[in-house]
Amino acid sequence: MTDATTIQKIEKGFAKLQASPECHSLLKKYLTKEVVEELKTKKTALGATLLDVIQSGVENLDSGVGVYAPDAEAYTLFKRLFDPLIEDYHNGFDAEQKQPATDLGEGKTAELEDLDPEGKYINSTRIRCGRSLEGYPFNPCLSEENYLEMEAKVQKVFNEIEDAELQGTYYPLDGMTKEVQSQLIEDHFLFKEGDRFLQAANACRFWPKGRGIFHNKDKTFLVWVNEEDHLRIISMQKGGNVGAVLERLIKGVKNIEAQVPFSRHERLGWLTFCPTNLGTTVRASVHIRLPKVSARPDFKKICDELGLQIRGIHGEHSESAGGVYDISNKARLGLTEFEAVKQLHSGVKKLIELEESA
Ligand code: ADP
Ligand code: CIR
């Protein structure tokens, strides 16, 4: 049973969302009075409450989504909030639907031809997926010992990678100089620090302990450790060769999953801290310059209709710079990994056609 102070905070949070005309988050949309009443006393086995789920969106009224799952059980225990929100975000994936079996696209990457062989539009292509280590909850429920133990576990995995292209070095954040860290962030390789959405969700405790980045020599294969998710596995390179980027990601995922088991949910697929990443966990993106199309007033609408999301040059919650946008697949649940990448591929192909005919 949740204590009275927490219940009060939940009720105050609900009132704050309701009273805020500038808040348009999915949290506000689906946290109704009835949902609050039903869920405010519930607690997961690890002690997480509805407050842990909603506090980021309550503190950050400009959230697009506003919720995180403190542990895997939260997705079930608080499903009256999560289910409609997931359905809204992931293209109508309803409570009866099930994530299909994993299909990363092995043997099919050649179908994804280079989107920009002449290098006219696309600066770079990146595909990432998230993974949670089996047996550990998400950030708000992790202890300092958990972080260090998980880091040691994956570091061992990195050291044992045999594939020559993927081999590299793990750089812990603890002890990294500010210059190196800032340069890695600036160059789009490393996660940023002090994300207020994650901080409010209690996801940055013991920072920088247990956090870090692994990358190969060319920085085309990278793994983020214990930022938003336990692992973010990333493949990226200059240009628009989506197939080559996916091929390397598949190799990387297979190398790592051969050594550590990951948490998968019967209905929701690969488990992640944020419900926007459930299922495939795949965000395939290009950094692209489309001067004519991006100047159109209906640019966002065109992207929406293609199942694409627009982000700024430094990722989520950042602005475009020099006319470069980060365009990626929006939905990650209810389709396979290969389909998610194909959504990006066919959508961007269409955007380039529009640019060329404008
Ligand atoms: P995530 O992709 O993991 O959800 P962000 O949106 O914060 O998180 O992006 C993480 C970093 O990856 C940012 O620095 C962003 O600019 C970079 N990034 C994303 N897509 C590309 C791309 N196609 N090319 C180069 N960097 C990219
Ligand atoms: C928001 O609601 O805007 C933030 N909590 C981020 C939501 C989705 N992004 C993500 O998972 N990286």
PDB file of N, CA and C in Angstrom, residues 7 27 100 170 188 220 226-227 263 290 301:
ATOM      1  N   ILE A   7       0.623   9.425  -2.087  1.00  0.00           N
ATOM      2  CA  ILE A   7      -0.721   9.563  -2.672  1.00  0.00           C
ATOM      3  C   ILE A   7      -1.050  11.052  -2.876  1.00  0.00           C
ATOM      4  N   LEU A  27       0.651  11.826 -21.154  1.00  0.00           N
ATOM      5  CA  LEU A  27       0.321  11.603 -19.738  1.00  0.00           C
ATOM      6  C   LEU A  27      -0.941  12.366 -19.358  1.00  0.00           C
ATOM      7  N   PRO A 100       5.277  -8.875 -32.725  1.00  0.00           N
ATOM      8  CA  PRO A 100       5.722 -10.058 -33.474  1.00  0.00           C
ATOM      9  C   PRO A 100       7.126 -10.505 -33.074  1.00  0.00           C
ATOM     10  N   TYR A 170      35.986   0.162 -24.057  1.00  0.00           N
ATOM     11  CA  TYR A 170      34.935   0.724 -23.208  1.00  0.00           C
ATOM     12  C   TYR A 170      35.506   1.916 -22.438  1.00  0.00           C
ATOM     13  N   HIS A 188      27.902  13.571 -31.877  1.00  0.00           N
ATOM     14  CA  HIS A 188      26.722  12.695 -31.941  1.00  0.00           C
ATOM     15  C   HIS A 188      26.978  11.247 -31.543  1.00  0.00           C
ATOM     16  N   THR A 220      31.802   3.420 -35.575  1.00  0.00           N
ATOM     17  CA  THR A 220      30.638   3.015 -36.377  1.00  0.00           C
ATOM     18  C   THR A 220      29.791   1.999 -35.619  1.00  0.00           C
ATOM     19  N   ASN A 226      23.936   2.057 -19.458  1.00  0.00           N
ATOM     20  CA  ASN A 226      23.200   2.614 -18.304  1.00  0.00           C
ATOM     21  C   ASN A 226      22.842   4.089 -18.394  1.00  0.00           C
ATOM     22  N   GLU A 227      22.539   4.550 -19.584  1.00  0.00           N
ATOM     23  CA  GLU A 227      21.948   5.902 -19.666  1.00  0.00           C
ATOM     24  C   GLU A 227      20.438   5.722 -19.450  1.00  0.00           C
ATOM     25  N   SER A 263      15.823  -8.892 -21.287  1.00  0.00           N
ATOM     26  CA  SER A 263      14.418  -9.005 -20.856  1.00  0.00           C
ATOM     27  C   SER A 263      13.473  -8.783 -22.025  1.00  0.00           C
ATOM     28  N   LEU A 290      16.931  18.960 -46.392  1.00  0.00           N
ATOM     29  CA  LEU A 290      15.907  19.005 -47.439  1.00  0.00           C
ATOM     30  C   LEU A 290      15.393  20.436 -47.503  1.00  0.00           C
ATOM     31  N   LYS A 301       3.428  17.448 -41.084  1.00  0.00           N
ATOM     32  CA  LYS A 301       2.286  16.617 -41.473  1.00  0.00           C
ATOM     33  C   LYS A 301       2.731  15.543 -42.482  1.00  0.00           C
TER      34      LYS A 301
END
